[in-house]
CSV table of C-alpha atoms in Angstrom, one decimal:
chain,number,residue,atom,x,y,z
Y,1,MET,CA,94.1,145.4,186.0
Y,2,GLN,CA,93.8,144.8,182.3
Y,3,ILE,CA,91.0,145.5,179.9
Y,4,LEU,CA,91.0,143.7,176.6
Y,5,ARG,CA,88.9,145.1,173.7
Y,6,ILE,CA,88.2,142.8,170.7
Y,7,ASP,CA,86.5,144.2,167.5
Y,8,SER,CA,85.4,142.0,164.6
Y,9,SER,CA,83.0,144.2,162.5
Y,10,THR,CA,84.0,144.8,158.9
Y,11,THR,CA,81.8,147.9,158.4
Y,12,GLY,CA,84.3,150.5,159.6
Y,13,ASP,CA,82.8,153.8,160.7
Y,14,GLN,CA,79.3,152.5,160.1
Y,15,SER,CA,79.8,149.7,162.7
Y,16,ILE,CA,77.3,149.6,165.5
Y,17,SER,CA,79.3,147.0,167.5
Y,18,ARG,CA,82.4,149.2,167.3
Y,19,LYS,CA,80.3,152.2,168.7
Y,20,LEU,CA,79.3,149.9,171.5
Y,21,THR,CA,82.9,148.8,172.2
Y,22,ASP,CA,83.8,152.5,172.3
Y,23,GLU,CA,81.1,153.1,174.9
Y,24,LEU,CA,82.1,150.1,176.9
Y,25,LEU,CA,85.8,150.9,176.9
Y,26,ALA,CA,85.0,154.5,178.0
Y,27,HIS,CA,82.9,153.2,180.8
Y,28,PHE,CA,85.4,150.7,182.1
Y,29,THR,CA,88.4,153.0,181.8
Y,30,ALA,CA,86.5,155.7,183.7
Y,31,LYS,CA,85.8,153.2,186.5
Y,32,HIS,CA,89.4,151.9,186.4
Y,33,PRO,CA,91.7,154.7,185.2
Y,34,GLU,CA,94.7,152.7,186.2
Y,35,ALA,CA,93.9,149.8,183.9
Y,36,LYS,CA,96.1,148.7,181.1
Y,37,VAL,CA,94.1,148.6,177.9
Y,38,VAL,CA,94.9,146.0,175.2
Y,39,THR,CA,93.1,146.2,171.8
Y,40,ARG,CA,92.9,143.6,169.1
Y,41,ASP,CA,91.2,144.5,165.8
Y,42,LEU,CA,90.4,141.2,164.1
Y,43,VAL,CA,89.7,142.9,160.8
Y,44,ALA,CA,92.8,145.2,160.7
Y,45,GLU,CA,95.0,142.3,161.8
Y,46,PRO,CA,93.0,139.1,161.2
Y,47,LEU,CA,94.0,135.8,162.8
Y,48,PRO,CA,94.2,133.0,160.2
Y,49,HIS,CA,91.7,130.2,160.4
Y,50,ILE,CA,93.3,127.3,162.3
Y,51,ASP,CA,95.1,124.6,160.3
Y,52,PRO,CA,97.0,121.5,161.4
Y,53,ILE,CA,100.1,123.5,162.5
Y,54,THR,CA,98.2,126.1,164.5
Y,55,THR,CA,95.9,123.5,166.0
Y,56,SER,CA,98.9,121.5,167.3
Y,57,ALA,CA,100.4,124.7,168.6
Y,58,ILE,CA,97.3,125.6,170.5
Y,59,ARG,CA,96.3,122.2,171.8
Y,60,THR,CA,99.5,120.2,172.4
Y,61,PRO,CA,102.2,120.6,175.0
Y,62,PRO,CA,105.2,122.7,173.9
Y,63,GLU,CA,107.7,119.9,174.7
Y,64,THR,CA,106.0,117.8,171.9
Y,65,HIS,CA,106.2,120.4,169.2
Y,66,GLU,CA,108.0,119.7,166.0
Y,67,GLU,CA,109.8,122.7,164.3
Y,68,ALA,CA,106.9,124.2,162.4
Y,69,VAL,CA,104.6,123.9,165.4
Y,70,ALA,CA,107.2,125.3,167.7
Y,71,ALA,CA,107.6,128.3,165.4
Y,72,ALA,CA,103.8,128.9,165.4
Y,73,TYR,CA,103.4,128.4,169.2
Y,74,PRO,CA,104.4,131.9,170.5
Y,75,GLU,CA,101.9,133.8,168.4
Y,76,GLN,CA,99.1,131.4,169.0
Y,77,ARG,CA,99.7,131.3,172.7
Y,78,ALA,CA,99.9,135.1,172.9
Y,79,VAL,CA,96.2,135.4,171.9
Y,80,LEU,CA,95.3,133.1,174.8
Y,81,ASP,CA,97.6,134.8,177.3
Y,82,GLU,CA,96.2,138.2,176.4
Y,83,PHE,CA,92.7,136.9,177.3
Y,84,LEU,CA,93.8,135.2,180.5
Y,85,ALA,CA,95.7,138.3,181.7
Y,86,SER,CA,92.5,140.4,181.3
Y,87,ASP,CA,90.1,141.2,184.1
Y,88,VAL,CA,87.5,142.8,181.7
Y,89,VAL,CA,87.1,141.5,178.1
Y,90,ILE,CA,84.9,143.6,175.7
Y,91,VAL,CA,83.9,141.6,172.6
Y,92,GLY,CA,82.5,143.4,169.6
Y,93,ALA,CA,80.2,140.8,168.0
Y,94,PRO,CA,77.9,141.8,165.1
Y,95,MET,CA,75.5,139.2,163.7
Y,96,TYR,CA,76.5,138.2,160.2
Y,97,ASN,CA,74.2,135.7,158.5
Y,98,PHE,CA,72.8,134.5,161.8
Y,99,THR,CA,76.1,134.0,163.6
Y,100,ILE,CA,79.4,135.7,164.5
Y,101,PRO,CA,81.9,136.9,161.9
Y,102,SER,CA,84.5,134.3,161.0
Y,103,GLN,CA,87.2,136.6,162.3
Y,104,LEU,CA,85.7,136.3,165.7
Y,105,LYS,CA,85.4,132.5,165.5
Y,106,ALA,CA,89.1,132.3,164.7
Y,107,TRP,CA,89.8,134.2,167.9
Y,108,LEU,CA,87.6,131.9,169.9
Y,109,ASP,CA,89.4,128.9,168.5
Y,110,ARG,CA,92.5,130.1,170.2
Y,111,LEU,CA,90.8,130.3,173.6
Y,112,GLY,CA,89.4,126.8,173.8
Y,113,VAL,CA,92.5,124.9,175.0
Y,114,PRO,CA,92.2,121.6,176.8
Y,115,GLY,CA,93.9,121.6,180.2
Y,116,VAL,CA,94.1,125.4,180.2
Y,117,THR,CA,90.6,126.9,179.7
Y,118,PHE,CA,88.7,123.7,180.2
Y,119,LYS,CA,89.1,120.0,181.2
Y,120,TYR,CA,87.0,116.9,181.2
Y,121,GLY,CA,86.5,115.0,184.5
Y,122,ALA,CA,84.2,112.5,186.0
Y,123,ASN,CA,81.3,114.9,185.9
Y,124,GLY,CA,81.9,116.1,182.3
Y,125,PRO,CA,83.5,119.4,181.2
Y,126,GLU,CA,84.8,121.9,183.6
Y,127,GLY,CA,85.6,125.5,182.7
Y,128,LEU,CA,88.9,126.9,184.0
Y,129,ALA,CA,88.9,130.4,182.7
Y,130,GLY,CA,86.5,132.1,185.1
Y,131,GLY,CA,87.4,135.1,187.3
Y,132,ARG,CA,86.9,137.7,184.6
Y,133,LYS,CA,84.1,139.8,183.3
Y,134,VAL,CA,83.2,139.4,179.6
Y,135,VAL,CA,80.9,141.9,178.0
Y,136,VAL,CA,79.6,141.3,174.4
Y,137,ALA,CA,78.7,144.3,172.3
Y,138,SER,CA,76.0,142.7,170.1
Y,139,ALA,CA,74.6,144.3,166.9
Y,140,ARG,CA,71.9,142.7,164.8
Y,141,GLY,CA,69.9,143.9,161.8
Y,142,GLY,CA,66.7,142.3,162.9
Y,143,GLU,CA,65.0,141.5,166.2
Y,144,TYR,CA,66.2,138.2,167.4
Y,145,SER,CA,65.7,138.3,171.2
Y,146,THR,CA,62.3,136.7,170.8
Y,147,ASP,CA,63.2,134.4,167.9
Y,148,GLN,CA,65.7,131.8,169.3
Y,149,LEU,CA,65.3,129.6,166.2
Y,150,ALA,CA,67.2,132.1,164.1
Y,151,GLU,CA,69.7,133.1,166.7
Y,152,ASN,CA,73.2,131.5,166.5
Y,153,GLN,CA,75.2,134.5,167.5
Y,154,GLU,CA,74.6,135.3,171.2
Y,155,SER,CA,73.7,131.7,171.9
Y,156,LEU,CA,77.1,130.5,170.5
Y,157,LEU,CA,79.0,133.0,172.6
Y,158,THR,CA,77.0,132.1,175.7
Y,159,THR,CA,77.7,128.5,175.2
Y,160,PHE,CA,81.4,129.0,174.5
Y,161,PHE,CA,82.2,131.3,177.3
Y,162,GLY,CA,80.1,129.2,179.7
Y,163,PHE,CA,82.1,126.1,178.6
Y,164,ILE,CA,85.4,127.7,179.5
Y,165,GLY,CA,84.1,128.8,182.9
Y,166,VAL,CA,83.2,132.5,182.4
Y,167,ASP,CA,80.2,133.0,184.6
Y,168,ASP,CA,80.3,136.9,184.6
Y,169,LEU,CA,79.0,137.3,181.1
Y,170,HIS,CA,76.9,140.3,179.9
Y,171,PHE,CA,75.3,141.3,176.6
Y,172,VAL,CA,74.8,144.9,175.5
Y,173,ARG,CA,72.9,144.9,172.3
Y,174,VAL,CA,71.4,147.0,169.5
Y,175,GLU,CA,68.7,145.1,167.6
Y,176,LYS,CA,66.7,146.2,164.6
Y,177,ALA,CA,69.7,148.1,163.1
Y,178,GLY,CA,68.3,147.3,159.6
Y,179,PHE,CA,65.1,149.2,160.4
Y,180,GLY,CA,66.8,152.6,160.0
Y,181,PRO,CA,68.4,155.5,161.9
Y,182,GLU,CA,65.6,155.9,164.4
Y,183,ALA,CA,65.7,152.3,165.4
Y,184,ILE,CA,69.5,152.5,165.7
Y,185,GLU,CA,69.3,155.6,167.9
Y,186,GLN,CA,66.8,154.0,170.1
Y,187,GLY,CA,68.9,150.9,170.4
Y,188,MET,CA,72.0,152.9,171.2
Y,189,ASN,CA,70.3,154.9,173.9
Y,190,ALA,CA,69.0,151.7,175.5
Y,191,ALA,CA,72.4,150.1,175.3
Y,192,LYS,CA,74.1,153.1,177.0
Y,193,GLN,CA,71.7,152.7,179.9
Y,194,GLU,CA,72.7,149.1,180.2
Y,195,ILE,CA,76.4,150.0,180.0
Y,196,ALA,CA,75.9,152.4,182.9
Y,197,LYS,CA,74.8,149.5,185.1
Y,198,LEU,CA,77.9,147.4,184.5
């Protein structure tokens, strides 16, 4: 069994999403002490935004790769293989300006691979990357669960993971983080109760 932890918050020790990924990792390693744990900190070691070379490396068959694309392929594919090898994926996803951090988007861009994580058929798109649990540690300064018009963070992740076939998707969230320490404490306590149910 493998557990993959992804962090994307840029706020260091102040990060609420990182506190949540800490809690989630502790929970799942307690349940599965034999599990291999893989961590990827997208701030400490950011993935570059995709460009023509990395896009070709991600999306085209290796036998078609020219030299520059072939050189980029192993590193790009490693991100996807890490995800596909994991039974539990913990994703730290703070809301930045109504959506996810660009670092996290760069990671997602390496997971959406035609013929590997999704395909198109007679009935439209079909996700191929099911069979794993994905838990998103969501942190938001305001209260967005009742205001879908302003919410482009959890909805984006729901759409993306659903598109690639993940049907075991959960959100553990702290909202109203911008309201001060008391609101954060209340949110963390509620989140820990949700984590205990996973």
